[in-house]
Coordinates of C-alpha atoms in Angstrom, one line a residue:
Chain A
X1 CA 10.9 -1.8 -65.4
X2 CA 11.1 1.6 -64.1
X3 CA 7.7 1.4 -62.0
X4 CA 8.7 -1.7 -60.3
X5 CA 12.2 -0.3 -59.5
X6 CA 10.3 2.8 -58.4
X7 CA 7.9 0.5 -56.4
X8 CA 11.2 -1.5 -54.9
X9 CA 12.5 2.2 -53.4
X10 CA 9.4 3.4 -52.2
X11 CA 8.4 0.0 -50.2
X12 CA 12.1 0.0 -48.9
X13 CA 11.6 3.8 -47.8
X14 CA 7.9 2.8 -46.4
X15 CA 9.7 -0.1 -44.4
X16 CA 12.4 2.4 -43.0
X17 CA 9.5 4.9 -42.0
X18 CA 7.5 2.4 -41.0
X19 CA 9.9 1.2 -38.6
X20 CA 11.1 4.4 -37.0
X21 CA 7.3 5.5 -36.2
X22 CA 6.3 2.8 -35.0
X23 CA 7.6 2.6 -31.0
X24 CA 7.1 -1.4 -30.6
X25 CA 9.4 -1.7 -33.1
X26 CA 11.7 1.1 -32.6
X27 CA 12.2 0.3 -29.0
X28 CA 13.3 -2.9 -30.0
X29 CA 15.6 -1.5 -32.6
X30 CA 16.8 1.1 -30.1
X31 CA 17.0 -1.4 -27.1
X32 CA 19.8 -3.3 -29.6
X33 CA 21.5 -0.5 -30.6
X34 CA 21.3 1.2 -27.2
X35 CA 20.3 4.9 -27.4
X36 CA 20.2 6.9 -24.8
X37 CA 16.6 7.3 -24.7
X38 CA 15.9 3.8 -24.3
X39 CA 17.8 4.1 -20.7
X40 CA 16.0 7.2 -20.0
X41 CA 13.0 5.6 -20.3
X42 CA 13.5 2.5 -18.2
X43 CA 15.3 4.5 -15.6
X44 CA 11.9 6.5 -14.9
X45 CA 10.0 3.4 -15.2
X46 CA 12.1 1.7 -12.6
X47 CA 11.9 5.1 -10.3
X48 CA 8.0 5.2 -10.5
X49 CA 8.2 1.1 -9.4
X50 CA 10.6 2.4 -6.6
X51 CA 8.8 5.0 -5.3
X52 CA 5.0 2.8 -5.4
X53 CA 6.9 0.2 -3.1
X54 CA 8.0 3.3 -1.2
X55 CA 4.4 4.8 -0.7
X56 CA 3.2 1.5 0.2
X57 CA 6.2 1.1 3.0
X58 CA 4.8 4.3 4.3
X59 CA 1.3 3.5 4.3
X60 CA 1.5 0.1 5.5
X61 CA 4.3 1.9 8.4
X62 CA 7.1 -0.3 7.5
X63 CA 9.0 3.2 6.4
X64 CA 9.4 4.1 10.1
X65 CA 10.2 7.2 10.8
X66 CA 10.8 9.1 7.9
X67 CA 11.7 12.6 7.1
X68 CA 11.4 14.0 3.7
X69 CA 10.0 12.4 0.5
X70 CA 12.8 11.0 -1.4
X71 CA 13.4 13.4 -4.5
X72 CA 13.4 11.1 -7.0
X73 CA 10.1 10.3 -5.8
X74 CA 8.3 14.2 -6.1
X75 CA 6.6 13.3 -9.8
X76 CA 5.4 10.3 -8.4
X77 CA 3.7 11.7 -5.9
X78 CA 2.2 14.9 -8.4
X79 CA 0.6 12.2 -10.2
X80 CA -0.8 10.2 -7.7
X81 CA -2.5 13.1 -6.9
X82 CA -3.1 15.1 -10.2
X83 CA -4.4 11.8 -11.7
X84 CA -6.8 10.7 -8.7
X85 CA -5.7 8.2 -7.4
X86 CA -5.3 9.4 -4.4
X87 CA -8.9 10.7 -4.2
X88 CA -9.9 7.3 -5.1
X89 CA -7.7 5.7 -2.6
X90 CA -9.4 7.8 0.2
X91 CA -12.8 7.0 -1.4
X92 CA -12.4 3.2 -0.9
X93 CA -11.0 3.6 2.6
X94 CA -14.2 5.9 3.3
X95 CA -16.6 3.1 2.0
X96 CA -14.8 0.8 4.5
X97 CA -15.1 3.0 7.5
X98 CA -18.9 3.6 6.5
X99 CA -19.8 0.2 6.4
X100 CA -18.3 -0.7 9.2
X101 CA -20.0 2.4 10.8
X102 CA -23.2 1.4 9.8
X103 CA -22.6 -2.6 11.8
X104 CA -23.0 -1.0 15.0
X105 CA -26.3 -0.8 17.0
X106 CA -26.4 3.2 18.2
X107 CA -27.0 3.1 22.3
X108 CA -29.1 7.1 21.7
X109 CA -27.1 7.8 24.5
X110 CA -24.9 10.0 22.7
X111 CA -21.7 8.2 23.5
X112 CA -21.2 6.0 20.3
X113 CA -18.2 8.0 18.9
X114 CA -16.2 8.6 15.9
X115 CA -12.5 9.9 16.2
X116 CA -11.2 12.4 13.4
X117 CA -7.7 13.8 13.2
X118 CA -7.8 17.3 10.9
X119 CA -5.2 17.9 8.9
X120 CA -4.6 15.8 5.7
X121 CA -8.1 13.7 7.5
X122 CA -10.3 16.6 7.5
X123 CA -8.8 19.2 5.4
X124 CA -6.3 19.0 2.8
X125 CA -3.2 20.8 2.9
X126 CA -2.4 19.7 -0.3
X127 CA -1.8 23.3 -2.2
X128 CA 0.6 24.0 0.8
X129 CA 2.5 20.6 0.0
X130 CA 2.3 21.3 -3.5
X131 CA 4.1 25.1 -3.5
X132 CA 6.5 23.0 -1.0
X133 CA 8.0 20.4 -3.1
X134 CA 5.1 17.8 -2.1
X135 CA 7.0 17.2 1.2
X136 CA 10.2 16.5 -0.4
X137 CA 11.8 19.4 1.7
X138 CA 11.9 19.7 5.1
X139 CA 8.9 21.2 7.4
X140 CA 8.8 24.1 8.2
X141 CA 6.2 25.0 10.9
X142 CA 6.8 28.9 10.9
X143 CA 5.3 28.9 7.0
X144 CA 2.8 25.8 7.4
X145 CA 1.1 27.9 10.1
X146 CA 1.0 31.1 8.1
X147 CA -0.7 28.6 5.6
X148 CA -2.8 27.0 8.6
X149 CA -4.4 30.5 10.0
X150 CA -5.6 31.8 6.1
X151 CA -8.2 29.1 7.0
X152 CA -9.2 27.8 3.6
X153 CA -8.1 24.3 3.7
X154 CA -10.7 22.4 1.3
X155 CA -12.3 19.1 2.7
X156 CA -11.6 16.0 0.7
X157 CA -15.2 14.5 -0.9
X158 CA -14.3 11.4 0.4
X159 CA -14.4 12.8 4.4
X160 CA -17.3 15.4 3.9
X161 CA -19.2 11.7 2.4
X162 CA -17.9 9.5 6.0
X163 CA -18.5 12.7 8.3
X164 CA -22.1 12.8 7.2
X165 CA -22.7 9.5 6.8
X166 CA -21.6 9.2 10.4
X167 CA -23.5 12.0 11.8
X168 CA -26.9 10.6 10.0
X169 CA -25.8 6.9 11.9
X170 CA -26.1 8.9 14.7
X171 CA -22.5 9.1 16.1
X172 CA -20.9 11.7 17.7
X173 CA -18.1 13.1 16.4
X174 CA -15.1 13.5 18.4
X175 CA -12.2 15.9 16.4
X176 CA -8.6 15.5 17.7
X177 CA -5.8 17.2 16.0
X178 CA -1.8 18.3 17.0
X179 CA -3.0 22.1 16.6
X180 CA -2.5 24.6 19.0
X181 CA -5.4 25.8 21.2
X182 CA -4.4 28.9 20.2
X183 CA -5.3 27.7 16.8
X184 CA -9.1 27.3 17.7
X185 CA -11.6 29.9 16.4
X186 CA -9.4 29.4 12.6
X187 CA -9.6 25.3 13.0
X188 CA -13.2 26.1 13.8
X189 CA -14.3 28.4 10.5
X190 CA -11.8 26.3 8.3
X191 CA -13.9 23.3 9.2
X192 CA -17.4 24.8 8.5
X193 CA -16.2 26.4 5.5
X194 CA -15.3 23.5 4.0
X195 CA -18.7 21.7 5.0
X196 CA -18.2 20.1 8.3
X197 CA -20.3 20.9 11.0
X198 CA -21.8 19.4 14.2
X199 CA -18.9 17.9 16.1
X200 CA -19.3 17.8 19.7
X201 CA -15.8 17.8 20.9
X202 CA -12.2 19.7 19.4
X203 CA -9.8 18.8 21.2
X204 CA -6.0 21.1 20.6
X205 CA -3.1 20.6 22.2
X206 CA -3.0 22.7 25.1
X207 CA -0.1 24.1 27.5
X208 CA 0.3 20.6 29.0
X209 CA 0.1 18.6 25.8
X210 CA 3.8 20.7 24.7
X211 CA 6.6 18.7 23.1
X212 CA 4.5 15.1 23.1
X213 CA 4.4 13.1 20.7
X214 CA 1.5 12.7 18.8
X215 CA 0.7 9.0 19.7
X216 CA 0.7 9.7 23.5
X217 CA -0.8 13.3 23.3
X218 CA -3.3 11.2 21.1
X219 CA -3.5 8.6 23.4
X220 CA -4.3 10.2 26.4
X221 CA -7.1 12.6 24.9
X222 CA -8.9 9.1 23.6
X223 CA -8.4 8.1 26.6
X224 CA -10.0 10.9 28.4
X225 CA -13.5 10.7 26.1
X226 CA -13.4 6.7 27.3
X227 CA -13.4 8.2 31.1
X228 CA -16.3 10.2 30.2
X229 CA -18.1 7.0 29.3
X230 CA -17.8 7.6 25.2
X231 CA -17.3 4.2 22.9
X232 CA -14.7 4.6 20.7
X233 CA -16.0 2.4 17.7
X234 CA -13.8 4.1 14.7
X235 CA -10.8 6.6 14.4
X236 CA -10.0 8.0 10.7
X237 CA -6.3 9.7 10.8
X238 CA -3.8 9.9 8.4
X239 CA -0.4 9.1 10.4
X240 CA -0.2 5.9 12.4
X241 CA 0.0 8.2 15.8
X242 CA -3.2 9.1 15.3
X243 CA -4.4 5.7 15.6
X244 CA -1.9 3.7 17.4
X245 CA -1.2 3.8 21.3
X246 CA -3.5 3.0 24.2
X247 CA -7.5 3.8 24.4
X248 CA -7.4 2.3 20.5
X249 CA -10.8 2.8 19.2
X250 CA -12.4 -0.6 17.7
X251 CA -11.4 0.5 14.0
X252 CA -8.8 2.5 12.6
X253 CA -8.8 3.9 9.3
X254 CA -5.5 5.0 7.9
X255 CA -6.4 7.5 5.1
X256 CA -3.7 7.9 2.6
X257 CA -1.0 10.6 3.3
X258 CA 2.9 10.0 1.4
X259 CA 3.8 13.7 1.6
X260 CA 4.7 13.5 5.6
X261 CA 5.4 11.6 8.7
X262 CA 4.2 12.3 12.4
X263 CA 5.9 10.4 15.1
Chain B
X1 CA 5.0 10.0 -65.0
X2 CA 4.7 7.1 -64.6
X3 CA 7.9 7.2 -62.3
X4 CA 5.9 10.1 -60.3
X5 CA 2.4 8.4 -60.4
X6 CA 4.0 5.1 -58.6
X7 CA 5.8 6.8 -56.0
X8 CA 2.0 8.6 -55.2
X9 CA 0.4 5.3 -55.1
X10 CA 3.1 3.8 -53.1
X11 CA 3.1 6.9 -50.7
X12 CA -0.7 6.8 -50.1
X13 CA -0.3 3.0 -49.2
X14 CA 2.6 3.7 -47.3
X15 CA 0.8 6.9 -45.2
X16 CA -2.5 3.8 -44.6
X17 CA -0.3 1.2 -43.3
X18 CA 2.0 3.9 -41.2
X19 CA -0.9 5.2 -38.8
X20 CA -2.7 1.7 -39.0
X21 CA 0.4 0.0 -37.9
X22 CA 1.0 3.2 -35.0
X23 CA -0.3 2.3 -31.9
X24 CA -0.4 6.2 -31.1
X25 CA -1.8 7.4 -34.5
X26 CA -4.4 4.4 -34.5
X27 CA -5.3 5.1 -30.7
X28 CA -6.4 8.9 -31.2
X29 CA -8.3 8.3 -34.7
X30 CA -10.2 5.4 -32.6
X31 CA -10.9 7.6 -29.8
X32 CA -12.2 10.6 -32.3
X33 CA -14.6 8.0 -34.4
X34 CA -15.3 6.3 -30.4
X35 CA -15.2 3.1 -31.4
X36 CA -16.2 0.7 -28.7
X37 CA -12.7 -0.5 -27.3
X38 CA -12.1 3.0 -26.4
X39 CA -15.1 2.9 -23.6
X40 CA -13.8 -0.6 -22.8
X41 CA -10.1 0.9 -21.9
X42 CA -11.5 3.5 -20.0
X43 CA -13.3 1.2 -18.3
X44 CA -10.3 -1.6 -17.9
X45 CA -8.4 1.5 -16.5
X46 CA -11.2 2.5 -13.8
X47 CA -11.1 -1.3 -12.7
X48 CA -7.1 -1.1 -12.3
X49 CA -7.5 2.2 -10.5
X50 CA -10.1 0.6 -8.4
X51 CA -8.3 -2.6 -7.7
X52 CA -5.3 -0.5 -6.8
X53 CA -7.8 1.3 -4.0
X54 CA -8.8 -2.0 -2.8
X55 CA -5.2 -3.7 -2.8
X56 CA -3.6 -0.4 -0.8
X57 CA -6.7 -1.0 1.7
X58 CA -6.1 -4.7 2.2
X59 CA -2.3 -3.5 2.5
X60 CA -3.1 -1.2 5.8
X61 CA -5.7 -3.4 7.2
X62 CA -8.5 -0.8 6.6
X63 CA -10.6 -3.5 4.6
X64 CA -10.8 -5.2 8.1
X65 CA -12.1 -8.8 7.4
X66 CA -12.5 -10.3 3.8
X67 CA -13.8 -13.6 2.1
X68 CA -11.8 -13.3 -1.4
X69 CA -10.3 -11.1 -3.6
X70 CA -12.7 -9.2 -5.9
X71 CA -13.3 -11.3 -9.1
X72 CA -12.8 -8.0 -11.3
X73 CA -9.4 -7.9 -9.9
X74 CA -8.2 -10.7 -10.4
X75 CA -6.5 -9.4 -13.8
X76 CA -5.2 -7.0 -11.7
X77 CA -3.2 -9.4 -9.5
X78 CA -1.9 -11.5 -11.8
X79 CA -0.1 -8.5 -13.5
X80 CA 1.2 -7.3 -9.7
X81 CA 3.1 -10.5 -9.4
X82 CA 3.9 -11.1 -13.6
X83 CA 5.4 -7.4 -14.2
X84 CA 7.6 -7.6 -10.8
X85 CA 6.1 -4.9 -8.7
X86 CA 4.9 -7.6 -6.0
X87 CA 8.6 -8.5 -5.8
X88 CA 9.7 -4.7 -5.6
X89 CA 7.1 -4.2 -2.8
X90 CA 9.0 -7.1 -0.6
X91 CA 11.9 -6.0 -1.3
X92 CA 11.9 -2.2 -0.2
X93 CA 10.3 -3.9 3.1
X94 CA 13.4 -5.7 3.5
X95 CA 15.3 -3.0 2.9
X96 CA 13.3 -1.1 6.0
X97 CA 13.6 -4.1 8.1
X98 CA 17.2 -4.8 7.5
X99 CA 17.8 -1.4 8.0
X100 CA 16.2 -1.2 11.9
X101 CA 17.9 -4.6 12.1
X102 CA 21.2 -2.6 12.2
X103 CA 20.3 -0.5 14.3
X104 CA 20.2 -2.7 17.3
X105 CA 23.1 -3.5 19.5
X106 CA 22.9 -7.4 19.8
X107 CA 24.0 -8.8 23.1
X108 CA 25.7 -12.2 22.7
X109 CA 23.4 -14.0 24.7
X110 CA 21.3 -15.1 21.5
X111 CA 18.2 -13.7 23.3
X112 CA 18.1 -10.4 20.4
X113 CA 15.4 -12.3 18.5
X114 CA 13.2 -11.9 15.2
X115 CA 10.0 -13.8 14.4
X116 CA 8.9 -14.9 10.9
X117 CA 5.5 -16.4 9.9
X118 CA 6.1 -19.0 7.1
X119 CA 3.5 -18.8 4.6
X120 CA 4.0 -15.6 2.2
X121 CA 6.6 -14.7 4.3
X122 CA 9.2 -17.1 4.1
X123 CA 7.6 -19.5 1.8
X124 CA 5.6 -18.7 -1.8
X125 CA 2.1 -20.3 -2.2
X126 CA 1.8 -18.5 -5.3
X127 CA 2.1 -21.5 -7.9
X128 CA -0.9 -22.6 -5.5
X129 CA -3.2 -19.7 -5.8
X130 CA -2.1 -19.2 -9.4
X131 CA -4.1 -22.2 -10.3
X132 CA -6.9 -21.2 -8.0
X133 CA -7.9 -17.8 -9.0
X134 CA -5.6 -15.6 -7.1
X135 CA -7.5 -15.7 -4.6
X136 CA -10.8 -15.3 -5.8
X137 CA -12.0 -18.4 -4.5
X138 CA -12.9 -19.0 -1.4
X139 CA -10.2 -20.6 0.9
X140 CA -10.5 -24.9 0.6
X141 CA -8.3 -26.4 3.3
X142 CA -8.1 -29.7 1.6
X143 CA -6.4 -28.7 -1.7
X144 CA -4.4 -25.8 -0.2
X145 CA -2.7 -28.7 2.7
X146 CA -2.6 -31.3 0.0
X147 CA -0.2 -28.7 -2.1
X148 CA 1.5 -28.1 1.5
X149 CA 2.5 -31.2 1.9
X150 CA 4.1 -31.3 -1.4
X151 CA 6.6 -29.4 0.2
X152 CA 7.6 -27.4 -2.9
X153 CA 7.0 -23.8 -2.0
X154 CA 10.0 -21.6 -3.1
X155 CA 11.1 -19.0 -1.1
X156 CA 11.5 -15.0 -2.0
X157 CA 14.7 -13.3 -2.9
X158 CA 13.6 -10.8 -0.6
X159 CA 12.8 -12.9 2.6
X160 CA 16.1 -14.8 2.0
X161 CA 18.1 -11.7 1.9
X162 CA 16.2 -10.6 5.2
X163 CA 16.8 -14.2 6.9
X164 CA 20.5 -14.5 6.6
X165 CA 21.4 -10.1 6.8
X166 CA 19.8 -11.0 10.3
X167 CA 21.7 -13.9 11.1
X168 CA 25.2 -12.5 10.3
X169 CA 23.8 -9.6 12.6
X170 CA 23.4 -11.9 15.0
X171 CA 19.3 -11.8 15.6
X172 CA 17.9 -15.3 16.6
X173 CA 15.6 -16.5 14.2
X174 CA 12.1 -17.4 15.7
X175 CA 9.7 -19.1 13.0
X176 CA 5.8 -18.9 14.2
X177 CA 3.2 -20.4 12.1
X178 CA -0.3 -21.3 11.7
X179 CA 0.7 -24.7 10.3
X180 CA -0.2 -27.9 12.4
X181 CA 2.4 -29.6 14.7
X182 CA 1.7 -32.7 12.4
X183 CA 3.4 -30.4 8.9
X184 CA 6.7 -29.9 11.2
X185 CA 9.0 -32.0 9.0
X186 CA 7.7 -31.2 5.9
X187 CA 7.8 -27.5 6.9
X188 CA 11.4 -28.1 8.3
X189 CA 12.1 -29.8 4.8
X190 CA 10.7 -27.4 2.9
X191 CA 12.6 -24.3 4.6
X192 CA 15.4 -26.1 4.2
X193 CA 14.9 -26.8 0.4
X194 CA 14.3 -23.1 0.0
X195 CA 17.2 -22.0 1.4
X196 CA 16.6 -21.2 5.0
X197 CA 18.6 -22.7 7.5
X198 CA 19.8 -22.2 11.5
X199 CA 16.3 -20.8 13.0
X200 CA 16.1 -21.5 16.5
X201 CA 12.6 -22.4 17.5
X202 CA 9.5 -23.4 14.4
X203 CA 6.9 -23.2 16.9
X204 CA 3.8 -25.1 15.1
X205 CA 0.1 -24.9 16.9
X206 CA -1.0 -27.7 18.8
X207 CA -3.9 -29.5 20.1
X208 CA -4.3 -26.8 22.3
X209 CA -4.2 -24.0 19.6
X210 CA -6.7 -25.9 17.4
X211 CA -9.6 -23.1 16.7
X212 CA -7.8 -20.4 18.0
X213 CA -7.5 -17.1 16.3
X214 CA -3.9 -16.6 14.4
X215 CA -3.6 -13.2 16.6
X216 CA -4.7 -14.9 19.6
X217 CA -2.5 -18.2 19.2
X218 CA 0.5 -16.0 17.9
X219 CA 0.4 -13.5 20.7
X220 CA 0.6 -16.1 23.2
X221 CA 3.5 -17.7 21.2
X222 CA 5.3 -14.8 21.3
X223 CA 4.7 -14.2 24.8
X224 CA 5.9 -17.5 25.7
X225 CA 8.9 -16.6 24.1
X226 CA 9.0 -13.3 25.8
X227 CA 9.0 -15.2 29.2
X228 CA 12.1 -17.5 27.8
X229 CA 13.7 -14.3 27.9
X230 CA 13.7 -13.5 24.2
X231 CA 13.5 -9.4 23.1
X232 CA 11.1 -9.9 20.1
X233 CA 13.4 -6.8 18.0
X234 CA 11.5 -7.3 14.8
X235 CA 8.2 -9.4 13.1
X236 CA 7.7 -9.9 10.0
X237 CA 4.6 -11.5 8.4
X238 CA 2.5 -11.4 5.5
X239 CA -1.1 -10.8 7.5
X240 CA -1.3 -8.5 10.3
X241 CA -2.8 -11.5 12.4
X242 CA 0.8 -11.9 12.2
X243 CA 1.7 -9.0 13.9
X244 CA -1.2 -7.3 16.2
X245 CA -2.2 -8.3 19.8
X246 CA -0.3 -8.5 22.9
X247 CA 4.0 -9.3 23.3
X248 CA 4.5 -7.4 19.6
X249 CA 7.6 -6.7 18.5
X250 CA 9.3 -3.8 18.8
X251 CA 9.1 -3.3 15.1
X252 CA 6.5 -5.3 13.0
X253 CA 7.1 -5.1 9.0
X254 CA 3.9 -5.9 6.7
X255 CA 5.2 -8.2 3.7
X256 CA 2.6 -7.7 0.9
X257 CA -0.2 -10.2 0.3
X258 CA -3.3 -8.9 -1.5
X259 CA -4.5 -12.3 -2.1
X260 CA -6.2 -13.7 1.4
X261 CA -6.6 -12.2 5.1
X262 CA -6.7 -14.5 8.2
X263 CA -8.2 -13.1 11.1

């Protein structure tokens, strides 16, 4: 009589525990009775599904013009990059831009080209973005170029893979970026540092090029290699204005980039 | 004793069932012994990461041309659209595109227009390609028209909070398929049934578009309506057939549709 009582209180206080520790249940226990952590928990839920639509809006360029990453969007973007997606993400648009690359019959003439922007293309910024709130704070070009002329900018695997690949095709490379010619001979020993080498043009905005925006600065530089008889068969660039205008090469190839926004 | 001795039995069975009955406790004792659904997670959870890769590309039109959706992500799709985040994705493009919408300044000559394509735009084929593999199979004109025809496509919350935010502004509503001239009324019904109502022009292709490419036939459309004196503000489609080639809209908006591409 006494064991089986004894036996009735323990299975009652096995049920109880069993219950609390075990989070299908509890969540449905806490969803009924409503504790705070249950709204905690679909509010970040809800945010993270916010802020994928919002990455895609920005990749796909429905976002427009935007300025800052939306705050509530910061963690999101830490682990799309701390978790690898986003080195996965580049990876797959790579493979893309390599076999497309490797559909073209190559003249020898030296004029079957490849466009590459730099930054966030090239080389990563990304420990810049990440001691800068991951773009959720406003640029500021004064500290991004005292980042830009330490020159050690890593490449992304994913580039150094389609840069090669490219070169062994037997394209020449063409580099176009918004830096200043005055930004050169750094640009230059960032690049080979990080493994790139063998480019025939770099191409900086000079004097002239001052206060356009990217898509025609961009533009008209395509535009001048096409005068000097090059075919334009891809372009790899992170922002739209690298890719979009007039003198379009054949492909574009929008590598992943939700920390900032170039008009 | 005994009393003592029961509750230890009891405690030792309720301590088994506890952690067997923990998805937490269970998940890092099978992941310490590596029992054989622990390689297959990891490898379930490369395939999402992957399939998210591939949907992003299809997304930004970097995965140029393509047949069907991978088979191995089929799983993947079917959760995009079951857990909501397809439906999230529309909706923050909406969002965008009601946004620009507002800032136009419409001029009361009902010549401030806005195109829509129909399919996945305006209209859900999903039941459809639900029960034909997401996607996965390659595209079979007869079953897909014989489902057309049916005229029972719903349409999305999202596109019908688009439609009629832009005709309170004031935009004229220009609908542009690539369904035949001979589907008009059971388009027109269908729209209707949906929930759409008050578009201006459905233009349909012709004999004359038969075999023409959807960017082709649509950029001539559009011009067309250019020349009628129509200022194309916004686009909105589902494929970026929808949206590329000549008389674009200002501003074209990507709807999401990772599950087939026409060129």
């Amino acid at each position: 009589m006494a064991f089986s009582r004894s036996i009735s209180v323990s299975f009652f206080i096995f049920i109880l525990f069993a219950v609390l520790i075990n989070p299908a249940i509890s969540s449905r226990v806490s969803s009924f009775i409503k504790l705070p952590v249950t709204v905690h928990e679909s509010r970040s839920s809800s945010v993270a599904s916010y802020c994928e639509s919002w990455r895609l809006s920005v990749e796909t360029n429905n976002a427009g013009s935007w300025k800052v990453v939306p705050s509530k969007c910061v963690s999101s973007l830490e682990t799309y990059y701390n978790r690898g997606q986003f080195d996965k993400d580049y990876n797959v648009v790579a493979n893309y831009a390599l076999a497309f690359a490797k559909t073209i019959k190559i003249g020898g003439d030296g004029k079957d080209a490849w466009v590459f922007d730099i930054d966030e293309t090239l080389l990563s910024n990304l420990e810049y973005y990440k001691a800068n709130g991951y773009g959720s704070v406003p640029y500021n070009s004064k500290t991004f170029n005292e980042w830009v002329v330490q020159g050690t900018a890593p490449g992304f695997d994913a580039s150094l893979k389609l840069f090669n690949g490219l070169k062994k095709l037997g394209f020449t490379i063409i580099l176009l970026t918004g830096r200043d010619e005055a930004q050169r001979s750094i640009t230059e020993k960032n690049l080979l540092d990080a493994g790139y080498s063998g480019w025939e043009h770099l191409l900086l905005r000079g004097d002239e090029d001052q206060g356009k925006a990217a898509a025609q600065y961009k533009s008209e530089q395509r535009s001048r290699m096409v005068k000097k008889g090059f075919k334009l068969h891809g372009n790899t660039g992170d922002q739209w204005s690298d890719l979009q205008g007039f003198a379009v090469a054949d492909r574009s190839f929008k590598v992943p980039n939700p920390m900032y926004f170039i008009a």
